[in-house]
Tab-separated table of C-alpha atoms in Angstrom:
chain	number	residue	atom	x	y	z
A	28	MET	CA	-1.844	-132.574	-34.316
A	29	SER	CA	1.719	-133.930	-34.336
A	30	ASP	CA	4.668	-131.550	-34.532
A	31	ASP	CA	5.357	-132.607	-38.120
A	32	ASN	CA	1.764	-131.944	-39.164
A	33	ALA	CA	1.735	-128.582	-37.391
A	34	ILE	CA	4.946	-127.531	-39.137
A	35	ALA	CA	3.582	-128.709	-42.479
A	36	ALA	CA	0.471	-126.573	-42.001
A	37	TYR	CA	1.863	-123.528	-40.213
A	38	GLY	CA	5.586	-123.530	-40.901
A	39	ASN	CA	8.427	-123.913	-38.416
A	40	SER	CA	6.874	-121.226	-36.268
A	41	TRP	CA	6.739	-120.470	-32.585
A	42	TYR	CA	2.970	-120.399	-33.066
A	43	ALA	CA	2.924	-123.984	-34.334
A	44	ALA	CA	5.097	-125.060	-31.412
A	45	THR	CA	2.765	-123.417	-28.882
A	46	LYS	CA	-0.628	-124.006	-30.522
A	47	ILE	CA	-3.540	-125.315	-28.521
A	48	ASP	CA	-4.980	-128.749	-29.184
A	49	ALA	CA	-7.576	-128.439	-31.924
A	50	PRO	CA	-9.371	-131.140	-33.885
A	51	GLU	CA	-8.760	-131.512	-37.578
A	52	ARG	CA	-12.097	-130.791	-39.194
A	53	PRO	CA	-13.376	-133.256	-41.782
A	54	ALA	CA	-13.541	-132.511	-45.481
A	55	LEU	CA	-16.923	-131.982	-47.134
A	56	THR	CA	-17.971	-135.233	-48.798
A	57	TYR	CA	-21.654	-134.588	-49.530
A	58	ASP	CA	-24.016	-131.939	-50.886
A	59	LEU	CA	-25.281	-129.292	-48.505
A	60	ASP	CA	-27.881	-126.537	-48.560
A	61	ILE	CA	-27.315	-123.558	-46.265
A	62	ASP	CA	-28.076	-119.860	-45.981
A	63	VAL	CA	-24.461	-118.720	-46.392
A	64	CYS	CA	-21.330	-120.375	-47.745
A	65	VAL	CA	-18.029	-118.905	-46.559
A	66	VAL	CA	-14.967	-119.711	-48.656
A	67	GLY	CA	-11.723	-119.332	-46.727
A	68	GLY	CA	-10.827	-120.289	-43.159
A	69	GLY	CA	-8.637	-117.366	-42.146
A	70	LEU	CA	-9.680	-114.779	-39.583
A	71	ALA	CA	-12.052	-112.964	-41.942
A	72	GLY	CA	-13.902	-116.161	-42.825
A	73	LEU	CA	-14.037	-117.375	-39.235
A	74	THR	CA	-15.320	-113.995	-38.041
A	75	VAL	CA	-18.138	-113.762	-40.574
A	76	ALA	CA	-19.077	-117.414	-39.984
A	77	ARG	CA	-19.309	-116.917	-36.266
A	78	GLU	CA	-21.318	-113.688	-36.484
A	79	LEU	CA	-23.773	-115.220	-38.955
A	80	ALA	CA	-24.176	-118.328	-36.796
A	81	ARG	CA	-24.757	-116.186	-33.713
A	82	ALA	CA	-27.547	-114.443	-35.637
A	83	GLY	CA	-29.205	-117.785	-36.253
A	84	TRP	CA	-28.280	-118.296	-39.923
A	85	SER	CA	-27.098	-121.648	-41.259
A	86	VAL	CA	-23.456	-121.354	-42.293
A	87	ALA	CA	-20.875	-123.657	-43.834
A	88	LEU	CA	-17.202	-122.678	-44.146
A	89	ALA	CA	-14.967	-124.394	-46.698
A	90	GLU	CA	-11.194	-124.120	-46.217
A	91	ALA	CA	-8.834	-125.489	-48.868
A	92	GLY	CA	-6.197	-126.517	-46.319
A	93	ARG	CA	-5.988	-126.034	-42.561
A	94	LEU	CA	-7.668	-123.198	-40.671
A	95	ALA	CA	-5.542	-120.023	-40.416
A	96	ALA	CA	-2.647	-121.712	-42.219
A	97	GLY	CA	-2.028	-118.582	-44.299
A	98	ALA	CA	-1.237	-115.063	-43.132
A	99	SER	CA	-3.878	-115.266	-40.366
A	100	GLY	CA	-1.824	-117.757	-38.364
A	101	ARG	CA	1.681	-116.625	-39.311
A	102	ASN	CA	1.829	-112.874	-38.617
A	103	THR	CA	3.469	-111.148	-35.657
A	104	GLY	CA	0.158	-110.774	-33.839
A	105	PHE	CA	-0.215	-106.967	-33.858
A	106	VAL	CA	-3.834	-105.791	-33.538
A	107	LEU	CA	-3.633	-102.110	-34.445
A	108	PRO	CA	-5.893	-99.203	-35.273
A	109	GLY	CA	-5.739	-97.817	-38.784
A	110	PHE	CA	-4.988	-99.401	-42.142
A	111	GLY	CA	-2.072	-100.204	-44.392
A	112	ALA	CA	-2.568	-96.807	-46.061
A	113	ASP	CA	-0.899	-93.926	-44.248
A	114	GLU	CA	-3.236	-91.519	-42.472
A	115	ASP	CA	-2.360	-88.532	-44.645
A	116	LYS	CA	-2.878	-90.543	-47.851
A	117	LEU	CA	-6.217	-91.758	-46.584
A	118	VAL	CA	-7.335	-88.186	-45.911
A	119	ALA	CA	-6.098	-87.078	-49.330
A	120	ARG	CA	-8.089	-89.840	-51.044
A	121	VAL	CA	-11.480	-89.602	-49.319
A	122	GLY	CA	-11.404	-86.350	-47.313
A	123	PHE	CA	-11.010	-85.825	-43.594
A	124	GLU	CA	-14.544	-86.692	-42.447
A	125	ARG	CA	-14.715	-89.986	-44.356
A	126	ALA	CA	-11.196	-90.820	-43.220
A	127	LYS	CA	-12.262	-90.205	-39.632
A	128	ASP	CA	-15.240	-92.536	-40.072
A	129	LEU	CA	-12.959	-95.229	-41.481
A	130	TRP	CA	-10.539	-94.735	-38.614
A	131	THR	CA	-13.430	-95.215	-36.179
A	132	LEU	CA	-14.232	-98.510	-37.907
A	133	SER	CA	-10.610	-99.598	-37.580
A	134	GLN	CA	-10.680	-98.962	-33.853
A	135	ALA	CA	-13.968	-100.868	-33.618
A	136	GLY	CA	-12.235	-103.811	-35.305
A	137	LEU	CA	-9.491	-103.695	-32.695
A	138	GLU	CA	-12.011	-103.581	-29.854
A	139	TYR	CA	-13.930	-106.496	-31.390
A	140	VAL	CA	-10.786	-108.622	-31.212
A	141	ARG	CA	-10.173	-107.537	-27.614
A	142	GLN	CA	-13.743	-108.462	-26.605
A	143	ASN	CA	-13.617	-111.717	-28.548
A	144	VAL	CA	-10.383	-112.750	-26.846
A	145	ALA	CA	-12.101	-112.250	-23.497
A	146	ALA	CA	-15.165	-114.155	-24.711
A	147	VAL	CA	-13.310	-117.219	-26.044
A	148	GLY	CA	-10.734	-117.212	-23.243
A	149	ALA	CA	-7.436	-115.339	-23.114
A	150	SER	CA	-5.457	-118.399	-22.028
A	151	HIS	CA	-2.832	-119.289	-24.678
A	152	ILE	CA	-3.776	-116.186	-26.697
A	153	ASP	CA	-1.712	-114.088	-24.261
A	154	PRO	CA	-3.065	-110.606	-25.061
A	155	GLN	CA	-0.690	-107.726	-24.266
A	156	ASN	CA	-1.660	-104.070	-24.459
A	157	GLY	CA	0.172	-101.455	-26.467
A	158	TRP	CA	2.012	-100.718	-29.678
A	159	LEU	CA	5.035	-98.431	-29.751
A	160	HIS	CA	5.784	-96.917	-33.169
A	161	VAL	CA	9.347	-95.685	-32.905
A	162	SER	CA	11.214	-93.293	-35.170
A	163	LYS	CA	14.844	-93.756	-36.155
A	164	GLN	CA	14.807	-90.166	-37.426
A	165	ASP	CA	15.355	-87.018	-35.388
A	166	ASN	CA	12.823	-85.005	-37.402
A	167	SER	CA	10.533	-83.543	-34.765
A	168	ASP	CA	8.420	-81.639	-37.317
A	169	ASP	CA	7.208	-84.832	-39.025
A	170	PHE	CA	6.612	-86.391	-35.633
A	171	VAL	CA	4.498	-83.458	-34.439
A	172	ARG	CA	2.439	-83.445	-37.659
A	173	GLN	CA	1.668	-87.156	-37.380
A	174	VAL	CA	0.700	-86.882	-33.709
A	175	GLN	CA	-1.594	-83.969	-34.512
A	176	LEU	CA	-3.335	-85.775	-37.395
A	177	LEU	CA	-3.837	-88.957	-35.383
A	178	GLY	CA	-5.348	-86.930	-32.565
A	179	GLU	CA	-7.721	-85.210	-34.966
A	180	LEU	CA	-8.803	-88.596	-36.342
A	181	GLY	CA	-9.759	-89.623	-32.816
A	182	CYS	CA	-6.941	-92.041	-32.064
A	183	GLU	CA	-5.927	-92.475	-28.431
A	184	ILE	CA	-2.156	-91.984	-28.436
A	185	GLU	CA	0.758	-90.725	-26.360
A	186	SER	CA	3.753	-88.888	-27.790
A	187	TRP	CA	7.070	-89.974	-26.324
A	188	GLN	CA	10.244	-87.906	-26.473
A	189	THR	CA	13.652	-89.461	-27.041
A	190	ASP	CA	14.634	-89.686	-23.370
A	191	ARG	CA	11.502	-91.633	-22.507
A	192	VAL	CA	11.873	-93.942	-25.497
A	193	ARG	CA	15.455	-94.795	-24.593
A	194	SER	CA	14.571	-95.362	-20.969
A	195	VAL	CA	12.238	-98.157	-22.129
A	196	LEU	CA	14.045	-99.401	-25.250
A	197	ARG	CA	17.768	-99.431	-24.551
A	198	SER	CA	18.849	-98.518	-28.066
A	199	GLU	CA	20.719	-95.461	-29.273
A	200	ARG	CA	19.074	-95.881	-32.697
A	201	TYR	CA	15.731	-94.583	-31.449
A	202	PHE	CA	14.376	-91.050	-31.122
A	203	TYR	CA	10.680	-90.184	-30.847
A	204	ALA	CA	7.778	-92.624	-30.561
A	205	ILE	CA	3.998	-92.758	-30.652
A	206	ASN	CA	2.460	-95.071	-28.084
A	207	TYR	CA	-0.930	-96.639	-28.855
A	208	PRO	CA	-2.084	-97.896	-25.439
A	209	ARG	CA	-5.307	-99.453	-26.803
A	210	ALA	CA	-3.496	-101.587	-29.377
A	211	LEU	CA	-3.015	-105.275	-28.698
A	212	THR	CA	-0.715	-108.188	-29.424
A	213	ILE	CA	-1.979	-111.773	-29.458
A	214	HIS	CA	-1.121	-115.331	-30.451
A	215	PRO	CA	-3.047	-115.164	-33.760
A	216	LEU	CA	-3.107	-118.886	-34.463
A	217	ASN	CA	-4.595	-119.795	-31.099
A	218	TYR	CA	-7.063	-116.927	-31.438
A	219	ALA	CA	-8.191	-118.310	-34.816
A	220	LEU	CA	-8.544	-121.844	-33.473
A	221	LYS	CA	-10.597	-120.656	-30.497
A	222	LEU	CA	-12.707	-118.496	-32.808
A	223	ALA	CA	-13.412	-121.573	-34.941
A	224	ALA	CA	-14.527	-123.528	-31.883
A	225	ALA	CA	-16.799	-120.648	-30.867
A	226	ALA	CA	-18.312	-120.498	-34.362
A	227	GLU	CA	-19.030	-124.227	-34.266
A	228	HIS	CA	-20.568	-123.865	-30.817
A	229	ASP	CA	-22.925	-121.262	-32.300
A	230	GLY	CA	-23.931	-123.625	-35.111
A	231	ALA	CA	-21.475	-123.046	-37.978
A	232	ARG	CA	-20.147	-126.060	-39.863
A	233	ILE	CA	-16.469	-125.953	-40.759
A	234	PHE	CA	-14.774	-128.151	-43.350
A	235	GLU	CA	-11.008	-128.326	-43.838
A	236	ASN	CA	-9.175	-129.695	-46.874
A	237	THR	CA	-12.181	-128.646	-48.967
A	238	ARG	CA	-11.171	-126.526	-51.901
A	239	ALA	CA	-13.806	-124.527	-53.763
A	240	LEU	CA	-13.375	-125.314	-57.460
A	241	SER	CA	-16.044	-123.140	-59.036
A	242	ILE	CA	-18.915	-120.803	-58.242
A	243	ASP	CA	-22.104	-120.221	-60.189
A	244	PRO	CA	-23.318	-116.848	-58.857
A	245	SER	CA	-26.430	-116.650	-61.032
A	246	GLY	CA	-29.854	-116.972	-59.510
A	247	VAL	CA	-31.037	-116.654	-55.960
A	248	ARG	CA	-29.287	-119.858	-54.893
A	249	LYS	CA	-25.566	-119.814	-55.659
A	250	ARG	CA	-23.800	-123.075	-56.436
A	251	ILE	CA	-20.335	-123.854	-55.138
A	252	VAL	CA	-18.520	-126.980	-56.303
A	253	THR	CA	-15.776	-128.274	-53.992
A	254	THR	CA	-13.347	-131.162	-54.151
A	255	GLY	CA	-15.719	-133.425	-52.227
A	256	GLY	CA	-19.227	-132.074	-52.512
A	257	ARG	CA	-21.472	-129.235	-53.611
A	258	LEU	CA	-23.060	-126.418	-51.639
A	259	ARG	CA	-26.057	-124.238	-52.398
A	260	ALA	CA	-26.520	-120.950	-50.591
A	261	ASN	CA	-28.282	-117.609	-50.864
A	262	HIS	CA	-25.031	-115.810	-50.116
A	263	VAL	CA	-21.391	-116.598	-50.776
A	264	VAL	CA	-18.648	-114.798	-48.846
A	265	LEU	CA	-15.183	-115.050	-50.397
A	266	CYS	CA	-12.512	-114.506	-47.762
A	267	GLY	CA	-8.885	-114.651	-48.742
A	268	ASN	CA	-5.982	-113.071	-50.526
A	269	VAL	CA	-3.752	-114.524	-53.203
A	270	GLY	CA	-5.121	-117.982	-52.372
A	271	LEU	CA	-8.295	-117.075	-54.271
A	272	GLY	CA	-6.346	-117.077	-57.536
A	273	ASP	CA	-7.712	-120.337	-58.977
A	274	LEU	CA	-11.281	-119.519	-58.012
A	275	LEU	CA	-11.339	-115.778	-58.743
A	276	PRO	CA	-8.327	-114.819	-60.857
A	277	ARG	CA	-9.713	-111.298	-61.402
A	278	VAL	CA	-9.706	-110.632	-57.667
A	279	ALA	CA	-6.324	-112.250	-57.099
A	280	ALA	CA	-4.901	-110.055	-59.868
A	281	THR	CA	-5.691	-106.968	-57.757
A	282	LEU	CA	-3.202	-108.094	-55.103
A	283	VAL	CA	0.574	-108.027	-54.945
A	284	PRO	CA	1.764	-111.053	-52.948
A	285	MET	CA	4.412	-110.050	-50.421
A	286	THR	CA	6.139	-112.608	-48.225
A	287	THR	CA	7.473	-111.552	-44.847
A	288	TYR	CA	9.966	-113.586	-42.808
A	289	VAL	CA	9.675	-114.096	-39.078
A	290	ILE	CA	12.086	-115.448	-36.475
A	291	THR	CA	11.817	-116.219	-32.796
A	292	THR	CA	14.995	-116.383	-30.757
A	293	ALA	CA	16.062	-118.885	-28.174
A	294	PRO	CA	15.332	-117.797	-24.570
A	295	LEU	CA	17.476	-114.747	-23.768
A	296	GLY	CA	16.811	-114.391	-20.056
A	297	GLU	CA	16.951	-111.116	-18.156
A	298	THR	CA	19.228	-109.563	-20.778
A	299	LEU	CA	16.239	-109.235	-23.092
A	300	THR	CA	13.877	-107.671	-20.570
A	301	GLU	CA	16.606	-105.223	-19.548
A	302	ALA	CA	17.031	-104.165	-23.176
A	303	VAL	CA	13.343	-104.212	-24.180
A	304	GLY	CA	11.187	-102.847	-21.404
A	305	TYR	CA	7.939	-102.747	-23.418
A	306	ARG	CA	5.666	-105.768	-23.507
A	307	GLY	CA	3.403	-104.784	-26.410
A	308	GLY	CA	4.289	-104.611	-30.094
A	309	ILE	CA	7.152	-102.445	-31.352
A	310	SER	CA	7.720	-101.132	-34.883
A	311	ASP	CA	10.614	-98.937	-35.942
A	312	THR	CA	9.748	-98.586	-39.609
A	313	GLU	CA	6.930	-97.586	-41.963
A	314	HIS	CA	7.157	-100.765	-44.032
A	315	ALA	CA	7.534	-104.502	-43.490
A	316	ASP	CA	10.788	-104.511	-41.510
A	317	ASN	CA	11.576	-104.613	-37.814
A	318	HIS	CA	8.284	-105.342	-36.133
A	319	TYR	CA	9.009	-107.186	-32.921
A	320	ARG	CA	7.827	-108.160	-29.447
A	321	ILE	CA	8.693	-110.370	-26.506
A	322	VAL	CA	6.967	-113.772	-26.513
A	323	GLY	CA	7.209	-116.739	-24.196
A	324	GLY	CA	8.610	-114.601	-21.404
A	325	ASP	CA	12.126	-114.054	-22.742
A	326	ARG	CA	12.158	-114.717	-26.485
A	327	LEU	CA	12.218	-112.014	-29.145
A	328	MET	CA	9.980	-112.406	-32.203
A	329	LEU	CA	10.905	-110.194	-35.167
A	330	SER	CA	9.594	-109.935	-38.724
A	331	GLY	CA	10.911	-108.220	-41.802
A	332	ARG	CA	12.746	-108.483	-45.147
A	333	SER	CA	9.611	-108.745	-47.298
A	334	THR	CA	9.932	-110.098	-50.856
A	335	ALA	CA	7.550	-110.295	-53.800
A	336	TRP	CA	8.492	-113.950	-54.391
A	337	ALA	CA	8.509	-116.415	-51.513
A	338	ARG	CA	11.872	-117.821	-50.492
A	339	ASP	CA	13.179	-120.241	-47.889
A	340	PRO	CA	12.877	-118.510	-44.482
A	341	SER	CA	16.293	-119.827	-43.433
A	342	ALA	CA	17.849	-117.540	-46.044
A	343	TYR	CA	16.808	-114.519	-43.977
A	344	VAL	CA	17.792	-115.648	-40.488
A	345	LYS	CA	21.167	-113.892	-40.606
A	346	ALA	CA	19.702	-110.641	-41.952
A	347	LEU	CA	17.047	-110.603	-39.240
A	348	THR	CA	19.488	-111.408	-36.439
A	349	ASP	CA	21.773	-108.674	-37.795
A	350	ASP	CA	18.853	-106.262	-37.367
A	351	ILE	CA	18.546	-107.319	-33.735
A	352	THR	CA	22.271	-106.921	-33.136
A	353	ARG	CA	22.363	-103.442	-34.670
A	354	THR	CA	19.454	-102.300	-32.529
A	355	TYR	CA	20.418	-104.053	-29.302
A	356	PRO	CA	24.144	-104.836	-29.362
A	357	GLN	CA	23.990	-105.699	-25.656
A	358	LEU	CA	22.110	-108.903	-26.585
A	359	GLY	CA	25.106	-110.199	-28.497
A	360	ARG	CA	24.629	-112.679	-31.313
A	361	VAL	CA	21.250	-114.286	-30.638
A	362	ALA	CA	20.367	-117.877	-31.430
A	363	VAL	CA	17.192	-118.572	-33.416
A	364	ASP	CA	14.855	-121.462	-32.615
A	365	TYR	CA	12.089	-120.769	-35.163
A	366	ALA	CA	12.016	-119.266	-38.654
A	367	TRP	CA	9.010	-119.113	-40.953
A	368	SER	CA	7.271	-116.934	-43.522
A	369	GLY	CA	3.795	-115.678	-44.340
A	370	THR	CA	2.427	-114.319	-47.597
A	371	LEU	CA	-0.087	-111.500	-47.587
A	372	GLY	CA	-1.880	-109.628	-50.343
A	373	LEU	CA	-1.313	-105.905	-50.813
A	374	THR	CA	-3.674	-103.707	-52.794
A	375	LEU	CA	-2.261	-100.728	-54.650
A	376	HIS	CA	-4.234	-98.337	-52.434
A	377	ARG	CA	-3.206	-100.336	-49.312
A	378	MET	CA	-6.819	-100.584	-48.149
A	379	PRO	CA	-8.891	-103.753	-47.661
A	380	GLN	CA	-11.398	-104.812	-50.290
A	381	ILE	CA	-14.732	-105.212	-48.515
A	382	GLY	CA	-18.053	-105.272	-50.324
A	383	GLU	CA	-20.501	-106.925	-52.682
A	384	LEU	CA	-19.199	-108.180	-56.030
A	385	GLY	CA	-22.698	-108.970	-57.242
A	386	PRO	CA	-26.080	-109.878	-55.754
A	387	GLY	CA	-25.368	-112.226	-52.860
A	388	VAL	CA	-21.635	-112.527	-53.593
A	389	TRP	CA	-19.382	-110.825	-51.035
A	390	LEU	CA	-15.647	-110.205	-50.887
A	391	ALA	CA	-13.297	-109.729	-47.929
A	392	SER	CA	-9.713	-109.434	-49.121
A	393	GLY	CA	-6.541	-107.334	-49.285
A	394	PHE	CA	-5.755	-107.103	-45.579
A	395	GLY	CA	-1.988	-106.737	-45.951
A	396	GLY	CA	-0.336	-104.738	-43.182
A	397	HIS	CA	-3.205	-104.464	-40.686
A	398	GLY	CA	-4.943	-107.796	-41.063
A	399	LEU	CA	-5.942	-108.557	-37.495
A	400	ASN	CA	-8.221	-105.544	-37.154
A	401	THR	CA	-9.398	-105.326	-40.781
A	402	THR	CA	-10.417	-108.998	-40.935
A	403	ALA	CA	-12.578	-108.282	-37.880
A	404	ILE	CA	-14.049	-105.225	-39.623
A	405	ALA	CA	-14.799	-107.207	-42.779
A	406	GLY	CA	-16.386	-110.133	-40.965
A	407	ASN	CA	-18.657	-107.906	-38.932
A	408	LEU	CA	-19.680	-105.585	-41.760
A	409	ILE	CA	-20.528	-108.396	-44.157
A	410	ALA	CA	-22.439	-110.341	-41.504
A	411	ARG	CA	-24.466	-107.231	-40.678
A	412	ALA	CA	-25.084	-106.551	-44.360
A	413	ILE	CA	-26.466	-110.067	-44.860
A	414	THR	CA	-28.525	-110.315	-41.683
A	415	GLU	CA	-29.690	-106.700	-41.262
A	416	GLY	CA	-29.217	-105.016	-44.624
A	417	ASP	CA	-26.683	-102.691	-42.992
A	418	GLU	CA	-24.723	-100.669	-45.578
A	419	THR	CA	-21.761	-99.494	-43.523
A	420	TRP	CA	-19.581	-101.620	-45.803
A	421	ARG	CA	-20.116	-98.963	-48.487
A	422	GLN	CA	-17.542	-96.809	-46.723
A	423	PHE	CA	-14.996	-98.981	-48.535
A	424	THR	CA	-16.406	-98.403	-52.023
A	425	PRO	CA	-13.763	-95.729	-52.848
A	426	PHE	CA	-11.191	-98.518	-52.725
A	427	GLU	CA	-12.149	-100.400	-55.822
A	428	LEU	CA	-10.582	-103.475	-57.385
A	429	VAL	CA	-7.509	-102.245	-59.243
A	430	TRP	CA	-5.264	-104.498	-61.306
A	431	ALA	CA	-1.946	-104.805	-59.492
A	432	GLY	CA	0.212	-105.073	-62.616
A	433	GLY	CA	0.958	-108.784	-62.766
A	434	VAL	CA	4.636	-109.739	-62.831
A	435	LEU	CA	5.683	-106.138	-63.461
A	436	GLY	CA	3.662	-105.090	-60.434
A	437	ARG	CA	5.542	-107.593	-58.296
A	438	VAL	CA	8.862	-106.360	-59.641
A	439	ALA	CA	7.840	-102.781	-58.870
A	440	ALA	CA	6.777	-103.795	-55.354
A	441	GLN	CA	10.117	-105.493	-54.781
A	442	VAL	CA	12.021	-102.445	-56.012
A	443	ARG	CA	9.927	-100.198	-53.747
A	444	SER	CA	10.638	-102.455	-50.789
A	445	PHE	CA	14.393	-102.391	-51.401
A	446	THR	CA	14.333	-98.644	-52.027
A	447	LYS	CA	12.400	-97.915	-48.825
A	448	ARG	CA	14.732	-100.115	-46.824
A	449	PHE	CA	17.798	-98.413	-48.301
A	450	ARG	CA	16.419	-94.912	-47.738
A	451	ALA	CA	15.371	-95.750	-44.189
A	452	ALA	CA	18.875	-97.043	-43.464
A	453	VAL	CA	20.453	-93.892	-44.912
A	454	VAL	CA	18.140	-91.614	-42.927
A	455	ALA	CA	18.814	-93.582	-39.733
A	456	ARG	CA	22.597	-93.379	-40.245
A	457	ARG	CA	22.388	-89.636	-40.860
A	458	ALA	CA	20.318	-89.166	-37.725
A	459	GLN	CA	22.869	-91.134	-35.736
A	460	ALA	CA	25.697	-89.104	-37.268
A	461	ARG	CA	23.965	-85.823	-36.417
A	462	GLU	CA	23.379	-86.924	-32.852
A	463	LYS	CA	27.011	-88.000	-32.538
A	464	ALA	CA	28.191	-84.695	-33.996
A	465	ARG	CA	25.989	-82.778	-31.554
A	466	ALA	CA	27.310	-84.838	-28.660
A	467	GLN	CA	30.893	-84.184	-29.769
A	468	ALA	CA	30.166	-80.473	-30.133
A	469	ARG	CA	28.693	-80.390	-26.629
A	470	GLU	CA	31.757	-82.201	-25.283
A	471	ARG	CA	34.112	-79.786	-27.021
A	472	ALA	CA	32.147	-76.826	-25.683
A	473	ARG	CA	32.273	-78.333	-22.219
A	474	GLU	CA	36.028	-78.880	-22.429
A	475	THR	CA	36.525	-75.323	-23.703
A	476	TYR	CA	34.420	-73.970	-20.860
A	477	LEU	CA	36.294	-76.043	-18.263
A	478	LYS	CA	39.670	-74.919	-19.595
A	479	ALA	CA	38.580	-71.276	-19.621
A	480	HIS	CA	37.146	-71.654	-16.142
A	481	ALA	CA	40.356	-73.265	-14.876
A	482	LYS	CA	42.395	-70.467	-16.453
A	483	ARG	CA	40.238	-67.826	-14.792
A	484	GLN	CA	40.505	-69.612	-11.482
A	485	SER	CA	44.275	-69.823	-11.875
A	486	ALA	CA	44.535	-66.120	-12.738
A	487	ARG	CA	42.247	-65.242	-9.851
A	488	GLY	CA	44.385	-67.345	-7.517
A	489	ALA	CA	47.531	-65.543	-8.674
A	490	ASP	CA	45.877	-62.182	-8.032
A	491	HIS	CA	44.834	-63.283	-4.558
A	492	SER	CA	48.362	-64.492	-3.886
A	493	GLY	CA	49.820	-61.086	-4.893
A	494	GLU	CA	47.266	-59.228	-2.807
A	495	SER	CA	48.069	-61.394	0.207
A	496	GLN	CA	51.792	-60.725	-0.139
A	497	ASN	CA	51.177	-56.972	-0.418
A	498	ASP	CA	49.039	-57.067	2.694
A	499	ALA	CA	51.785	-58.893	4.568
A	500	ASP	CA	54.366	-56.330	3.479
A	501	SER	CA	52.053	-53.519	4.529
A	502	ARG	CA	51.611	-55.110	7.933
A	503	SER	CA	55.363	-55.463	8.416
A	504	ILE	CA	56.101	-51.888	7.338
A	505	ALA	CA	53.182	-50.130	9.004
A	506	PRO	CA	54.448	-50.347	12.573
A	507	GLN	CA	57.770	-48.789	11.545
A	508	ALA	CA	56.037	-45.992	9.665
A	509	GLY	CA	53.709	-45.536	12.563
A	510	GLN	CA	56.597	-45.130	14.901
A	511	ALA	CA	58.170	-42.420	12.771
A	512	SER	CA	55.210	-40.536	11.419
A	513	GLY	CA	52.038	-42.454	12.314
A	514	GLN	CA	50.652	-39.780	14.572
A	515	PRO	CA	50.825	-36.943	12.112
A	516	GLN	CA	49.217	-39.238	9.492
A	517	LEU	CA	46.336	-40.047	11.781
A	518	GLU	CA	45.876	-36.447	12.494
A	519	ARG	CA	45.786	-35.597	8.791
A	520	VAL	CA	43.144	-38.247	8.227
A	521	ALA	CA	41.150	-36.936	11.080
A	522	ASP	CA	41.343	-33.519	9.488
A	523	GLY	CA	39.833	-34.942	6.301
A	524	GLU	CA	42.975	-35.148	4.269
A	525	ASN	CA	43.959	-38.142	2.152
A	526	PRO	CA	47.449	-39.129	3.203
A	527	ASN	CA	47.979	-41.003	-0.088
A	528	GLN	CA	47.043	-38.044	-2.247
A	529	ASP	CA	49.889	-36.149	-3.785
A	530	ALA	CA	50.322	-32.600	-2.580
């Protein structure tokens, strides 16, 4: 694929610039009968296609554009445990035991990606271990509560105190952190392209530039009409987010589209590795701002500034570089070589939508926030449901399809995003102010102590000086007194009398 074609498909991204060679798959131009039709060529669709093909089922995947051209190939590449929903909210919704089971599934999704990377070849996917979730607040109580809950859910984590965080990330903005050593960062586009090749090797047929126009779900054999041909299948798996709008407007209406902007700097040399001594993913927020990592040896990739309506990525380059400068002023004003955006779909409950819409019609959608592990979960669960009758997917039934509010929902999401960003900035500034005030108080106390100590030393020196002078006078007078009356005095002492005591 030429550079222009790669940019057209994947944006002006570092991923497009460093993608592996991959053939452009043909469009479907004929009718086809298969066991399963997968609609959508992102990571969820590619995962379910591969797993079904490995099980010996005939599979065809129809992608409207290019494989992984949406959020799957444009994100920052964080493969994390958990979900978009916060842990405490997940527990509140389904109870601790069910939340723990879901958390176990999320970690299984992460491990599936890790094993798959090894299976398809790690070259050009560049897996790096670890995710460091850093706090810009100095609230140790919240930190301790989160660490405790994550431990109870069975997550392998390390709690880092401020000194350790700042020894690795040279920023005075940071306090505590939670390290997830089993998390992963990858080149998501190259992973998707290698996954597609593996699926084809196992027997799946993949068609690009093949948009599904309609689905007739009635009967045992479902009918799917595309732009170039028709498919008939016993099962249809719909994998996608807001891109499903024309085909399934009811499903698309359950998602709020949020666009996140990503930049990758020019090479920064040793200055970057001195400032950022962590090679995995780093997040210093609870929402879609300031997720970053080192790529290409000495470039910094950073995402943030999410909006409910997509805009030109170049409009956010300054805001994103300002974020870098505030966090790592020692880097100076960084140059940016790549800027792009990706649009994901957020559900109101922030959980993925995985399950059966009707007999033989499956949905995998709503991956916003934790897509690289939840797409793996969805692909595996649906493939197992089709091939084995496994019903683990029912663990996601509490997270039903909920209308996202249309235009008003997008406005509300945008307001929430701005509000969270503003509050986070205020909290961070207050934490910095408190730390500065404490440092100033410690310095004042130190200066007060040093002054008092110096004064005591000076007074003690004066006393010693007076005592020394008195001793000298006594030594000069004593021989004279001894000559006149020293003998009687000695005698009186010997007799037990105190010569200095008044009579």
